[in-house]
Short mmCIF file of C-alpha atoms (C1' of nucleotides) in Angstrom, two decimals:
data_model
loop_
_atom_site.label_atom_id
_atom_site.label_comp_id
_atom_site.label_asym_id
_atom_site.label_seq_id
_atom_site.Cartn_x
_atom_site.Cartn_y
_atom_site.Cartn_z
CA UNK A 1 -15.83 -27.07 -0.47
CA UNK A 2 -13.78 -28.55 -3.74
CA UNK A 3 -16.91 -27.41 -5.64
CA UNK A 4 -16.51 -24.15 -4.32
CA UNK A 5 -12.96 -23.96 -5.56
CA UNK A 6 -13.71 -25.39 -9.24
CA UNK A 7 -16.61 -22.66 -9.47
CA UNK A 8 -14.06 -20.20 -8.85
CA UNK A 9 -11.97 -21.20 -11.59
CA UNK A 10 -14.60 -21.70 -13.80
CA UNK A 11 -15.12 -17.85 -13.96
CA UNK A 12 -12.05 -17.56 -15.76
CA UNK A 13 -11.66 -20.53 -17.54
CA UNK A 14 -13.82 -23.48 -18.42
CA UNK A 15 -12.94 -26.77 -17.04
CA UNK A 16 -14.06 -30.23 -17.69
CA UNK A 17 -15.51 -32.59 -14.96
CA UNK A 18 -12.74 -34.83 -15.16
CA UNK A 19 -10.12 -31.88 -14.86
CA UNK A 20 -12.37 -30.64 -11.68
CA UNK A 21 -11.86 -33.95 -10.38
CA UNK A 22 -8.07 -34.17 -10.58
CA UNK A 23 -7.99 -31.04 -9.38
CA UNK A 24 -9.95 -31.30 -6.26
CA UNK A 25 -7.91 -34.57 -5.54
CA UNK A 26 -4.67 -32.16 -5.17
CA UNK A 27 -6.60 -30.07 -2.35
CA UNK A 28 -6.42 -30.97 1.15
CA UNK A 29 -9.42 -29.26 3.37
CA UNK A 30 -8.36 -27.50 6.44
CA UNK A 31 -10.29 -25.77 9.73
CA UNK A 32 -9.06 -23.31 11.60
CA UNK A 33 -10.42 -21.22 14.57
CA UNK A 34 -10.09 -17.51 15.29
CA UNK A 35 -6.76 -16.58 16.22
CA UNK A 36 -5.06 -20.09 14.61
CA UNK A 37 -1.98 -19.80 12.29
CA UNK A 38 -2.02 -21.21 9.03
CA UNK A 39 1.29 -20.26 8.42
CA UNK A 40 3.64 -18.88 11.65
CA UNK A 41 6.40 -16.90 9.57
CA UNK A 42 9.86 -16.88 9.65
CA UNK A 43 10.47 -19.68 7.22
CA UNK A 44 9.57 -20.53 3.23
CA UNK A 45 5.91 -20.29 2.70
CA UNK A 46 5.27 -23.57 0.92
CA UNK A 47 1.43 -23.23 0.80
CA UNK A 48 -1.00 -21.92 -0.93
CA UNK A 49 -4.86 -21.66 0.39
CA UNK A 50 -7.98 -21.05 -1.04
CA UNK A 51 -10.35 -19.60 1.31
CA UNK A 52 -14.10 -21.65 1.65
CA UNK A 53 -15.31 -19.71 4.61
CA UNK A 54 -14.16 -17.36 7.05
CA UNK A 55 -10.98 -14.62 6.88
CA UNK A 56 -7.79 -14.83 6.78
CA UNK A 57 -5.13 -12.19 7.31
CA UNK A 58 -1.52 -11.95 6.23
CA UNK A 59 0.68 -9.76 8.75
CA UNK A 60 3.82 -9.38 10.18
CA UNK A 61 5.88 -7.59 13.15
CA UNK A 62 7.52 -4.68 12.46
CA UNK A 63 10.44 -3.19 14.06
CA UNK A 64 8.65 -1.75 16.97
CA UNK A 65 7.28 -4.80 17.74
CA UNK A 66 3.71 -4.02 16.57
CA UNK A 67 1.70 -6.12 14.55
CA UNK A 68 0.50 -4.93 11.15
CA UNK A 69 -1.79 -6.59 8.63
CA UNK A 70 -0.85 -6.55 4.86
CA UNK A 71 -4.39 -7.69 3.66
CA UNK A 72 -7.24 -9.72 4.45
CA UNK A 73 -8.80 -12.59 2.31
CA UNK A 74 -12.47 -13.78 2.39
CA UNK A 75 -14.12 -16.64 0.89
CA UNK A 76 -13.08 -17.41 -2.77
CA UNK A 77 -9.77 -16.08 -2.90
CA UNK A 78 -6.40 -17.75 -3.22
CA UNK A 79 -4.04 -16.82 -0.51
CA UNK A 80 -0.53 -17.24 -0.49
CA UNK A 81 2.47 -15.14 0.45
CA UNK A 82 3.44 -15.02 -3.12
CA UNK A 83 7.15 -14.02 -3.24
CA UNK A 84 8.00 -16.78 -0.75
CA UNK A 85 6.06 -19.05 -2.25
CA UNK A 86 7.51 -18.27 -5.94
CA UNK A 87 10.94 -17.90 -4.93
CA UNK A 88 11.18 -20.09 -1.82
CA UNK A 89 12.86 -17.38 0.32
CA UNK A 90 11.98 -16.84 4.18
CA UNK A 91 9.26 -14.42 4.97
CA UNK A 92 8.58 -12.99 8.24
CA UNK A 93 5.03 -12.66 7.23
CA UNK A 94 2.27 -15.04 8.83
CA UNK A 95 -1.26 -16.24 8.14
CA UNK A 96 -3.73 -16.06 10.45
CA UNK A 97 -7.70 -16.83 10.77
CA UNK A 98 -9.38 -13.70 11.88
CA UNK A 99 -12.54 -15.99 12.53
CA UNK A 100 -13.44 -19.53 11.77
CA UNK A 101 -12.21 -20.41 8.59
CA UNK A 102 -12.47 -23.46 6.24
CA UNK A 103 -9.69 -23.40 3.17
CA UNK A 104 -8.19 -25.93 0.93
CA UNK A 105 -4.91 -26.34 0.77
CA UNK A 106 -2.01 -27.15 -1.61
CA UNK A 107 1.99 -27.48 -1.32
CA UNK A 108 4.13 -26.23 -3.76
CA UNK A 109 5.35 -29.47 -4.79
CA UNK A 110 2.08 -30.80 -5.19
CA UNK A 111 1.20 -27.68 -7.23
CA UNK A 112 4.01 -28.31 -9.43
CA UNK A 113 2.75 -31.86 -10.08
CA UNK A 114 -0.95 -30.61 -10.55
CA UNK A 115 0.65 -28.47 -13.60
CA UNK A 116 2.17 -31.14 -14.98
CA UNK A 117 -0.98 -32.94 -15.49
CA UNK A 118 -2.89 -29.71 -16.53
CA UNK A 119 -0.38 -27.14 -18.07
CA UNK A 120 -3.01 -24.43 -18.53
CA UNK A 121 -3.75 -24.00 -15.00
CA UNK A 122 -0.28 -22.75 -14.16
CA UNK A 123 -1.13 -19.95 -16.66
CA UNK A 124 -4.85 -19.44 -14.86
CA UNK A 125 -3.03 -19.70 -11.50
CA UNK A 126 -0.46 -16.78 -12.55
CA UNK A 127 -3.21 -14.58 -14.15
CA UNK A 128 -5.50 -14.80 -10.75
CA UNK A 129 -2.43 -13.95 -8.78
CA UNK A 130 -1.92 -11.02 -10.99
CA UNK A 131 -5.43 -9.66 -10.62
CA UNK A 132 -4.96 -10.38 -6.58
CA UNK A 133 -1.75 -8.31 -6.86
CA UNK A 134 -3.71 -5.52 -8.64
CA UNK A 135 -6.51 -5.55 -6.41
CA UNK A 136 -4.25 -5.37 -3.35
CA UNK A 137 -2.37 -2.55 -5.10
CA UNK A 138 -5.25 -0.63 -5.93
CA UNK A 139 -7.14 -1.33 -2.51
CA UNK A 140 -3.98 0.33 -0.87
CA UNK A 141 -4.01 3.21 -3.18
CA UNK A 142 -7.59 4.34 -2.30
CA UNK A 143 -6.26 5.04 1.32
CA UNK A 144 -3.27 7.44 0.49
CA UNK A 145 -3.55 10.72 1.76
CA UNK A 146 -6.68 9.95 3.44
CA UNK A 147 -7.08 10.64 7.73
CA UNK A 148 -7.91 7.31 9.74
CA UNK A 149 -11.63 8.21 9.59
CA UNK A 150 -11.99 8.15 5.99
CA UNK A 151 -9.81 4.99 5.71
CA UNK A 152 -11.83 3.39 7.82
CA UNK A 153 -15.18 4.45 5.76
CA UNK A 154 -13.12 3.28 2.49
CA UNK A 155 -12.31 0.10 4.43
CA UNK A 156 -15.95 -0.80 5.48
CA UNK A 157 -17.26 0.20 1.87
CA UNK A 158 -14.75 -1.88 0.13
CA UNK A 159 -14.86 -4.87 2.62
CA UNK A 160 -18.25 -4.55 4.73
CA UNK A 161 -18.34 -8.45 5.27
CA UNK A 162 -14.88 -8.14 6.78
CA UNK A 163 -15.37 -5.34 8.64
CA UNK A 164 -18.09 -7.22 10.68
CA UNK A 165 -16.60 -10.25 11.14
CA UNK A 166 -12.62 -9.44 11.95
CA UNK A 167 -11.85 -8.31 15.67
CA UNK A 168 -11.28 -4.51 15.69
CA UNK A 169 -7.55 -4.89 16.60
CA UNK A 170 -6.88 -6.70 13.10
CA UNK A 171 -8.80 -3.96 11.31
CA UNK A 172 -6.88 -1.29 13.09
CA UNK A 173 -3.46 -2.91 12.29
CA UNK A 174 -4.49 -3.02 8.46
CA UNK A 175 -5.29 0.91 8.83
CA UNK A 176 -1.75 1.36 10.69
CA UNK A 177 -3.59 3.12 13.84
CA UNK A 178 -4.25 1.92 17.51
CA UNK A 179 -6.95 -0.06 18.53
CA UNK A 180 -8.02 2.63 20.76
CA UNK A 181 -8.25 5.20 18.04
CA UNK A 182 -10.20 3.11 15.83
CA UNK A 183 -12.86 2.35 18.53
CA UNK A 184 -12.60 6.35 18.86
CA UNK A 185 -13.51 6.48 15.24
CA UNK A 186 -16.28 4.08 15.57
CA UNK A 187 -17.82 6.08 18.21
CA UNK A 188 -17.38 9.27 16.24
CA UNK A 189 -19.05 7.73 13.36
CA UNK A 190 -22.32 6.28 15.05
CA UNK B 1 18.15 3.44 -25.23
CA UNK B 2 17.06 -0.10 -27.31
CA UNK B 3 20.28 -1.45 -25.70
CA UNK B 4 18.95 -0.37 -22.14
CA UNK B 5 16.08 -2.48 -22.66
CA UNK B 6 17.24 -5.59 -23.99
CA UNK B 7 19.92 -5.88 -21.36
CA UNK B 8 17.16 -5.71 -18.50
CA UNK B 9 15.31 -8.34 -20.44
CA UNK B 10 18.56 -10.50 -20.76
CA UNK B 11 18.46 -10.09 -16.84
CA UNK B 12 15.81 -12.61 -16.95
CA UNK B 13 16.07 -14.51 -20.24
CA UNK B 14 18.74 -14.79 -22.89
CA UNK B 15 17.66 -13.11 -26.01
CA UNK B 16 19.48 -13.40 -29.45
CA UNK B 17 20.85 -10.24 -31.27
CA UNK B 18 18.30 -10.72 -33.99
CA UNK B 19 15.24 -10.99 -31.43
CA UNK B 20 16.86 -8.18 -29.53
CA UNK B 21 16.27 -5.96 -32.97
CA UNK B 22 13.35 -7.09 -33.60
CA UNK B 23 12.29 -5.70 -30.08
CA UNK B 24 13.90 -2.71 -30.43
CA UNK B 25 12.20 -1.77 -33.55
CA UNK B 26 9.09 -2.05 -32.01
CA UNK B 27 9.72 0.61 -29.24
CA UNK B 28 10.06 4.43 -29.77
CA UNK B 29 12.18 6.64 -27.66
CA UNK B 30 10.33 9.83 -26.13
CA UNK B 31 11.93 12.77 -24.03
CA UNK B 32 9.69 14.38 -21.37
CA UNK B 33 10.54 17.34 -19.23
CA UNK B 34 10.03 17.36 -15.46
CA UNK B 35 6.34 18.18 -14.96
CA UNK B 36 5.42 16.95 -18.35
CA UNK B 37 2.33 14.20 -18.50
CA UNK B 38 3.41 10.67 -20.13
CA UNK B 39 -0.05 9.91 -19.95
CA UNK B 40 -2.79 12.56 -18.35
CA UNK B 41 -5.65 10.09 -17.16
CA UNK B 42 -9.05 9.80 -17.61
CA UNK B 43 -8.94 7.56 -20.19
CA UNK B 44 -7.82 4.09 -21.32
CA UNK B 45 -4.02 3.87 -20.73
CA UNK B 46 -3.05 2.17 -24.12
CA UNK B 47 0.93 2.82 -23.52
CA UNK B 48 3.62 0.74 -21.98
CA UNK B 49 6.84 2.36 -21.15
CA UNK B 50 10.69 1.46 -20.31
CA UNK B 51 12.35 4.10 -18.29
CA UNK B 52 16.12 4.87 -19.54
CA UNK B 53 16.96 7.63 -17.54
CA UNK B 54 14.68 9.88 -14.89
CA UNK B 55 12.15 9.06 -12.98
CA UNK B 56 8.20 9.00 -13.36
CA UNK B 57 5.64 8.57 -11.06
CA UNK B 58 1.77 7.35 -11.37
CA UNK B 59 -0.66 9.57 -9.30
CA UNK B 60 -4.24 10.47 -9.02
CA UNK B 61 -6.21 13.08 -7.64
CA UNK B 62 -8.49 12.04 -4.67
CA UNK B 63 -11.92 13.12 -3.54
CA UNK B 64 -10.38 16.26 -1.72
CA UNK B 65 -8.73 17.20 -4.54
CA UNK B 66 -5.09 16.53 -3.51
CA UNK B 67 -2.64 14.85 -5.64
CA UNK B 68 -1.17 11.29 -4.28
CA UNK B 69 1.44 9.42 -5.76
CA UNK B 70 1.15 5.78 -6.15
CA UNK B 71 4.57 4.69 -6.95
CA UNK B 72 7.92 6.26 -8.57
CA UNK B 73 9.67 4.29 -11.48
CA UNK B 74 13.41 5.26 -12.23
CA UNK B 75 15.95 4.01 -14.67
CA UNK B 76 15.20 0.27 -15.96
CA UNK B 77 11.64 -0.05 -14.80
CA UNK B 78 8.67 -1.31 -17.22
CA UNK B 79 5.81 1.45 -16.25
CA UNK B 80 2.01 1.23 -17.24
CA UNK B 81 -1.34 1.30 -15.23
CA UNK B 82 -1.51 -2.17 -15.40
CA UNK B 83 -5.46 -2.62 -14.81
CA UNK B 84 -5.92 0.00 -17.64
CA UNK B 85 -3.60 -1.57 -20.02
CA UNK B 86 -4.84 -4.80 -19.41
CA UNK B 87 -8.29 -4.65 -19.47
CA UNK B 88 -8.75 -1.37 -21.56
CA UNK B 89 -10.93 0.29 -19.14
CA UNK B 90 -10.54 3.95 -18.11
CA UNK B 91 -8.37 4.98 -15.19
CA UNK B 92 -8.22 8.59 -13.19
CA UNK B 93 -4.51 7.68 -12.61
CA UNK B 94 -1.77 9.86 -14.44
CA UNK B 95 1.90 9.24 -15.36
CA UNK B 96 3.96 12.05 -14.90
CA UNK B 97 7.95 12.79 -15.05
CA UNK B 98 9.32 13.95 -11.77
CA UNK B 99 12.32 15.10 -13.49
CA UNK B 100 14.08 15.38 -17.02
CA UNK B 101 13.15 11.66 -18.19
CA UNK B 102 13.64 9.38 -21.42
CA UNK B 103 11.49 6.32 -21.87
CA UNK B 104 10.99 3.73 -24.76
CA UNK B 105 7.31 3.39 -25.20
CA UNK B 106 5.02 0.79 -27.14
CA UNK B 107 1.35 0.75 -27.67
CA UNK B 108 -0.72 -2.04 -26.43
CA UNK B 109 -1.42 -3.09 -30.39
CA UNK B 110 2.04 -3.01 -31.28
CA UNK B 111 2.89 -5.27 -28.14
CA UNK B 112 0.42 -7.61 -29.16
CA UNK B 113 2.05 -7.88 -32.76
CA UNK B 114 5.45 -8.35 -31.11
CA UNK B 115 3.99 -11.21 -28.89
CA UNK B 116 2.79 -12.91 -32.03
CA UNK B 117 6.43 -12.64 -33.50
CA UNK B 118 7.92 -13.56 -30.33
CA UNK B 119 5.55 -15.48 -28.01
CA UNK B 120 7.98 -16.24 -25.15
CA UNK B 121 8.06 -12.62 -24.68
CA UNK B 122 4.41 -12.33 -23.34
CA UNK B 123 5.38 -14.87 -20.58
CA UNK B 124 8.65 -12.79 -19.84
CA UNK B 125 6.59 -9.52 -19.75
CA UNK B 126 4.24 -10.96 -17.41
CA UNK B 127 6.45 -12.23 -14.86
CA UNK B 128 8.21 -8.66 -14.96
CA UNK B 129 4.84 -7.41 -14.59
CA UNK B 130 4.32 -9.86 -11.56
CA UNK B 131 7.87 -9.03 -10.24
CA UNK B 132 6.86 -5.34 -10.27
CA UNK B 133 3.91 -5.73 -8.40
CA UNK B 134 5.13 -7.97 -5.85
CA UNK B 135 7.78 -5.26 -5.09
CA UNK B 136 5.33 -2.40 -5.21
CA UNK B 137 3.15 -4.70 -2.46
CA UNK B 138 6.25 -5.07 -0.26
CA UNK B 139 7.58 -1.54 -0.60
CA UNK B 140 4.07 -0.32 0.65
CA UNK B 141 3.85 -2.80 3.65
CA UNK B 142 7.08 -1.57 4.95
CA UNK B 143 5.23 2.04 5.57
CA UNK B 144 2.64 0.23 7.44
CA UNK B 145 2.15 1.24 11.19
CA UNK B 146 4.83 3.64 10.95
CA UNK B 147 4.88 7.50 11.34
CA UNK B 148 5.55 9.89 8.80
CA UNK B 149 9.38 10.63 10.00
CA UNK B 150 9.93 6.83 10.14
CA UNK B 151 8.20 6.35 6.45
CA UNK B 152 10.53 9.12 5.10
CA UNK B 153 13.66 7.70 6.50
CA UNK B 154 12.43 3.97 5.13
CA UNK B 155 11.83 5.69 1.65
CA UNK B 156 15.14 7.36 1.36
CA UNK B 157 16.81 4.07 2.32
CA UNK B 158 14.81 2.39 -0.26
CA UNK B 159 14.76 4.66 -2.81
CA UNK B 160 18.05 6.97 -2.24
CA UNK B 161 18.62 8.07 -5.84
CA UNK B 162 14.80 9.00 -6.35
CA UNK B 163 14.82 10.89 -2.76
CA UNK B 164 17.55 13.26 -4.41
CA UNK B 165 16.03 13.61 -7.70
CA UNK B 166 12.29 14.33 -7.46
CA UNK B 167 10.48 17.52 -5.73
CA UNK B 168 9.56 17.27 -2.28
CA UNK B 169 6.17 17.62 -2.89
CA UNK B 170 5.94 14.69 -5.21
CA UNK B 171 7.72 12.75 -1.92
CA UNK B 172 5.18 14.16 0.60
CA UNK B 173 2.14 12.89 -1.66
CA UNK B 174 3.87 9.69 -1.70
CA UNK B 175 3.76 9.17 1.97
CA UNK B 176 0.28 10.91 2.56
CA UNK B 177 1.53 13.86 3.90
CA UNK B 178 1.63 17.59 3.08
CA UNK B 179 4.66 19.24 1.91
CA UNK B 180 4.93 21.36 5.11
CA UNK B 181 5.14 18.33 7.28
CA UNK B 182 7.93 16.76 5.03
CA UNK B 183 9.89 19.99 5.07
CA UNK B 184 9.72 19.88 8.70
CA UNK B 185 10.65 16.18 9.17
CA UNK B 186 13.81 16.86 6.95
CA UNK B 187 14.83 19.85 9.27
CA UNK B 188 14.55 17.48 12.14
CA UNK B 189 16.68 14.74 10.86
CA UNK B 190 19.49 17.12 9.70
"C1'" DA C 1 -20.02 -19.74 40.49
"C1'" DA C 2 -15.44 -17.81 41.01
"C1'" DT C 3 -11.33 -16.59 38.69
"C1'" DA C 4 -8.46 -15.12 34.94
"C1'" DC C 5 -8.19 -13.59 30.39
"C1'" DT C 6 -8.79 -11.22 26.21
"C1'" DG C 7 -10.63 -7.63 23.66
"C1'" DC C 8 -13.17 -3.65 23.30
"C1'" DT C 9 -14.06 1.15 25.25
"C1'" DT C 10 -13.14 5.51 27.74
"C1'" DA C 11 -10.47 9.45 29.39
"C1'" DA C 12 -6.57 12.58 30.22
"C1'" DC C 13 -2.62 14.05 28.64
"C1'" DA C 14 1.28 14.21 25.14
"C1'" DA C 15 2.94 14.14 20.40
"C1'" DA C 16 2.44 14.34 15.68
"C1'" DT C 17 0.39 16.31 11.66
"C1'" DG C 18 -2.86 19.21 9.23
"C1'" DG C 19 -4.13 24.19 7.89
"C1'" DT C 20 -3.73 28.61 6.95
"C1'" DA C 21 -0.47 32.17 6.07
"C1'" DA C 22 3.70 34.54 4.82
"C1'" DA C 23 8.61 34.79 3.80
"C1'" DA C 24 12.52 32.97 1.40
"C1'" DA C 25 14.58 30.48 -2.35
"C1'" DA C 26 14.69 28.49 -6.59
"C1'" DG C 27 13.52 28.51 -11.32
"C1'" DC C 28 11.93 30.75 -15.68
"C1'" DT C 29 10.30 34.15 -18.97
"C1'" DT C 30 11.16 38.32 -20.76
"C1'" DA D 1 19.06 41.80 -14.80
"C1'" DA D 2 14.05 42.35 -13.43
"C1'" DG D 3 9.99 40.36 -12.75
"C1'" DC D 4 7.01 36.10 -12.41
"C1'" DT D 5 5.88 31.71 -10.84
"C1'" DT D 6 6.63 27.98 -8.17
"C1'" DT D 7 8.37 25.17 -4.54
"C1'" DT D 8 10.06 24.89 -0.38
"C1'" DT D 9 10.70 26.87 4.26
"C1'" DT D 10 8.87 28.52 8.69
"C1'" DA D 11 5.54 30.08 12.05
"C1'" DC D 12 1.59 29.84 14.77
"C1'" DC D 13 -2.60 27.46 16.08
"C1'" DA D 14 -6.38 23.94 15.34
"C1'" DT D 15 -7.17 18.96 15.02
"C1'" DT D 16 -6.11 14.27 15.02
"C1'" DT D 17 -3.86 10.31 16.51
"C1'" DG D 18 -0.75 7.92 20.24
"C1'" DT D 19 0.08 6.81 25.08
"C1'" DT D 20 -0.96 5.42 29.61
"C1'" DA D 21 -3.89 3.89 32.28
"C1'" DA D 22 -8.13 2.20 33.88
"C1'" DG D 23 -12.77 -0.05 33.86
"C1'" DC D 24 -16.00 -2.99 31.29
"C1'" DA D 25 -17.86 -6.96 29.09
"C1'" DG D 26 -17.52 -11.13 27.09
"C1'" DT D 27 -15.35 -15.96 27.09
"C1'" DA D 28 -12.90 -19.33 28.55
"C1'" DT D 29 -11.18 -22.33 32.87
"C1'" DT D 30 -11.18 -24.11 36.96
#
DNA sequence: AATACTGCTTAACAAATGGTAAAAAAGCTT
DNA sequence: AAGCTTTTTTACCATTTGTTAAGCAGTATT
C-alpha cells in the first residue's frame, strides 16, 4: 500500500528510496467497509487520506435533510476536506466509504512534521491539491445546463469505474436527483 | 487601480512600498464594456486579470449550443482560466465582461519575470488561486440538490451585488436554467 | 429457514422546468 | 424622436423530475 502512494507521488516528482521510506513511515493503513465513515463531520477534519483501493465520497446533509455528494475519490487520489484541513475550521461535510475501501491516512500534525523533514513535499502536496481542485471544478462545469439523463451519461463516461462500484443512491445524490429518477433514467438508457 | 491590487495582496502578506511599485509596474490597466470579451476562448489563456471594477464571467458553449457560466468574479478577485494558464493548453472557455469593467492584466511571461524578481509572489499567488478554487467549489456545492428557485435565492444571498449588476440571462446560464424560468422565478419571489 | 432491513425498481400523479412564440421593455444607433 | 436590436416578461403546452406508495430482491440477523 505504501508503494502505491510513493508511485503516485513519483508521477509528479522523483523521490529517492530513502525519502520514500520516510514518507511511508508517516502514513497509517486503514480499512473501511461500505458505508463506514472515514470522517463524520461537524468538527475539524484533521486527517488526509490516500485511497489505495475502493471509492469514498465527500458529502453533506442540506437544509432539507437530504444527503448530497460533493465528489467521489477512487484509487490513487488524495482526499481531504481541504478548507477544514488547512484552516482548522469546522465542517459539516463527511467522508464515507462507498464500497470496501483501503486508505493510507496521515494527521495534519504528522504531515507538518513530515514537511519539516522533507520540505519539498509541501510544495508537491499543494500542487496535487490544486490539480485535484481544478479537476473537481472542471468535472462539475461539464454538467452545467444539462438535463439529468445527460448528466448521468457524462458521469458514466468520466468515471466508468466509480459508476459500477458505488450505490445508485450515492450517484443520485451526486447528480442532485432522487434515486427514483436515476433508476428511471437507467431504465431508459438500456 | 494599482493600489487596489496591492491592498488586496496586503490582506494576505505584507508588501513593502518598493515591492508594491515593482508589482504595479507589471500590470496593465484595461477597460471593457458590457459584453466585451477579455478572452475569446479556443486558444491558450495567457493572461491573468485582477478585477478592479465591475463583474466578469467565465463561460463556455456546451454541446447543445447553449452558453453556460462557470463563475462570476467581481471586484478584488484574481481571474484566470487556471488550467489553461498553468499548463498552456487550449481551452474552450471565454471571459466576458458582464457590465462595464476595469481590470489589471498581466501576461504569463511577465508574471514569470515578476516571480523571478519577487520569488515570494509565486507562493502568494498560488495560495490565492487555491483559496479561489476552494471558494468556487464550496459555492457550487451549496446549490447541489436544490430546486431552481432555491438556487436563485442562494445566489442572491451569496452574491447580492453581482445579482443586481449582471444580465438575467447570465445568471440563468450560471444556474443552468432558461432565462424564461428565471424570469418566472423572480416573479414568484416578489 | 424465517424475519427484518436496506436498496432498487416501478407506477400514478403532482409540481417544476423547458420549448416555443409573442409582446413588452430597455438600450443603441441613426 | 424614430427605428432597430437585444433583453426580459408572459403565456401556453410538452417534457422532465419530484412525491408518494408499493412491491421486489438481496443481505444480514436471529
